[in-house]
Amino acid sequence: MSDPLVLYGREFNSRLLVGTALYPSPAIMRESVRASASEIITLSLRRQNPAQQRDNVFWDYVRESGCQLLPNTAGCKSPREAVELAKMSREIFRTEWLKLEVIGDDYNLQPDPFGLVEAARELVTLGFKVLPYCTEDLVLCRRLLDVGCEVLMPWGAPIGTGQGLLNKYNLHMLRERLPGVPLIIDAGIGAPSQAAEALEAGFDAVLLNTAIARARDPVAMAGAFKLAIESGRAAFNAGLMLKRQTASPSTPTLDMPFWQQSEHLPQG
């Protein structure tokens, strides 16, 4: 059954988005992206400007991947800074897709909700396809939709922590209240089981970097996340059982056990 991920009118077969930073080498990054089967990769203009690559190895690998590029505004702390970096990214990477980050707190890298909405409004007006990195706050997410964002990327936990889905109540509520909006869990995912949990909960995709890039074997870990994402989505589509407070027998017991029933059947 075809079950594509649709973002800004474009279909993708993979529901795993991966970053391109922190890998031991460009070659391992390339093999990890392949193993993940991801079709969207993020990259930062500040770290990965192709015009500044000495040997262009990294950039060559990125181009040959054939993936949709998703430049980000990592490190930006004001709407103006994010908008200006986005303009440079569009010119250099030749794409209107953008992962918008406006950081409001250096300790946990929490997004600035006010700056995020302000920057998103201007970028959408400029024609960008904005995917904002945000918290799981429902009001903030609605404001981002109001200014024209078609995809939201709430965090699971602070960037790089690997703690999985920390605020499950809010995340489940967000999924329930925004049923038609593509929601991608971005940040905080540290294990394939956590990614599967996000997909099982109905989120449309997961974006991660550190859990793969910092693994002892990044290529193998990328493959593990691919399988987890597929498993989680399949489980969501199949329909998970409802949780219960009390036990419920998996084998219904009615009347007399079958071996005792046979003793009472008419003989002959």
Coordinates of C-alpha atoms in Angstrom, one line a residue, residues 16-105:
L16 CA 13.3 9.6 8.2
L17 CA 15.1 12.9 7.7
V18 CA 18.8 13.0 8.7
G19 CA 21.4 15.6 9.4
T20 CA 24.9 15.7 7.8
A21 CA 27.0 17.0 10.7
L22 CA 29.2 15.3 13.3
Y23 CA 30.1 12.3 11.3
P24 CA 33.7 10.9 11.6
S25 CA 34.3 11.5 7.9
P26 CA 32.4 12.6 4.7
A27 CA 32.6 9.0 3.4
I28 CA 30.8 7.7 6.5
M29 CA 28.3 10.4 6.2
R30 CA 27.6 9.3 2.7
E31 CA 27.2 5.7 3.6
S32 CA 25.0 6.5 6.6
V33 CA 22.6 8.6 4.4
R34 CA 22.4 5.7 2.0
A35 CA 21.7 3.2 4.8
S36 CA 19.0 5.4 6.2
A37 CA 17.2 5.6 2.8
S38 CA 16.4 9.2 3.7
E39 CA 15.3 11.5 0.9
I40 CA 15.7 14.7 2.8
I41 CA 18.9 15.8 4.5
T42 CA 19.6 18.9 6.5
L43 CA 22.8 21.0 6.4
S44 CA 23.9 24.3 7.8
L45 CA 25.2 27.1 5.7
R46 CA 27.5 28.2 8.5
R47 CA 29.2 24.8 8.6
Q48 CA 28.8 23.5 5.1
N49 CA 29.0 26.4 2.6
P50 CA 30.0 24.6 -0.6
A51 CA 31.8 27.8 -1.7
Q52 CA 34.2 27.3 1.2
Q53 CA 34.8 23.6 0.9
R54 CA 38.5 23.1 0.2
D55 CA 38.2 19.8 -1.7
N56 CA 34.4 19.8 -2.2
V57 CA 34.3 16.1 -1.1
F58 CA 31.4 16.8 1.3
W59 CA 29.5 18.8 -1.2
D60 CA 30.0 16.2 -3.9
Y61 CA 28.6 13.5 -1.6
V62 CA 25.6 15.7 -0.8
R63 CA 24.9 16.3 -4.5
E64 CA 25.2 12.7 -5.5
S65 CA 22.8 11.6 -2.8
G66 CA 19.9 13.1 -4.9
C67 CA 18.2 14.0 -1.6
Q68 CA 16.1 17.1 -1.1
L69 CA 18.3 19.6 0.7
L70 CA 16.9 21.2 3.8
P71 CA 19.3 24.0 4.8
N72 CA 18.8 25.2 8.4
T73 CA 19.4 28.4 10.3
A74 CA 21.2 26.7 13.2
G75 CA 22.7 29.2 15.6
C76 CA 20.5 32.1 14.8
K77 CA 19.1 34.0 17.8
S78 CA 17.0 36.7 16.1
P79 CA 14.4 36.8 13.4
R80 CA 16.5 39.1 11.3
E81 CA 19.6 36.9 11.5
A82 CA 17.5 33.9 10.5
V83 CA 15.9 35.6 7.5
E84 CA 19.3 36.9 6.2
L85 CA 20.9 33.5 6.6
A86 CA 17.9 31.9 4.8
K87 CA 18.3 34.2 1.9
M88 CA 22.0 33.2 1.6
S89 CA 21.1 29.6 1.9
R90 CA 18.6 29.8 -0.9
E91 CA 21.1 31.5 -3.2
I92 CA 23.9 29.0 -2.5
F93 CA 21.9 25.7 -2.1
R94 CA 19.3 26.7 -4.7
T95 CA 16.3 25.5 -2.8
E96 CA 13.4 27.3 -1.1
W97 CA 13.1 24.5 1.5
L98 CA 14.2 25.7 4.9
K99 CA 14.4 24.3 8.4
L100 CA 13.9 27.5 10.5
E101 CA 15.6 27.7 13.8
V102 CA 15.5 30.8 16.1
I103 CA 17.1 29.8 19.4
G104 CA 15.8 31.6 22.5
D105 CA 17.9 29.9 25.2

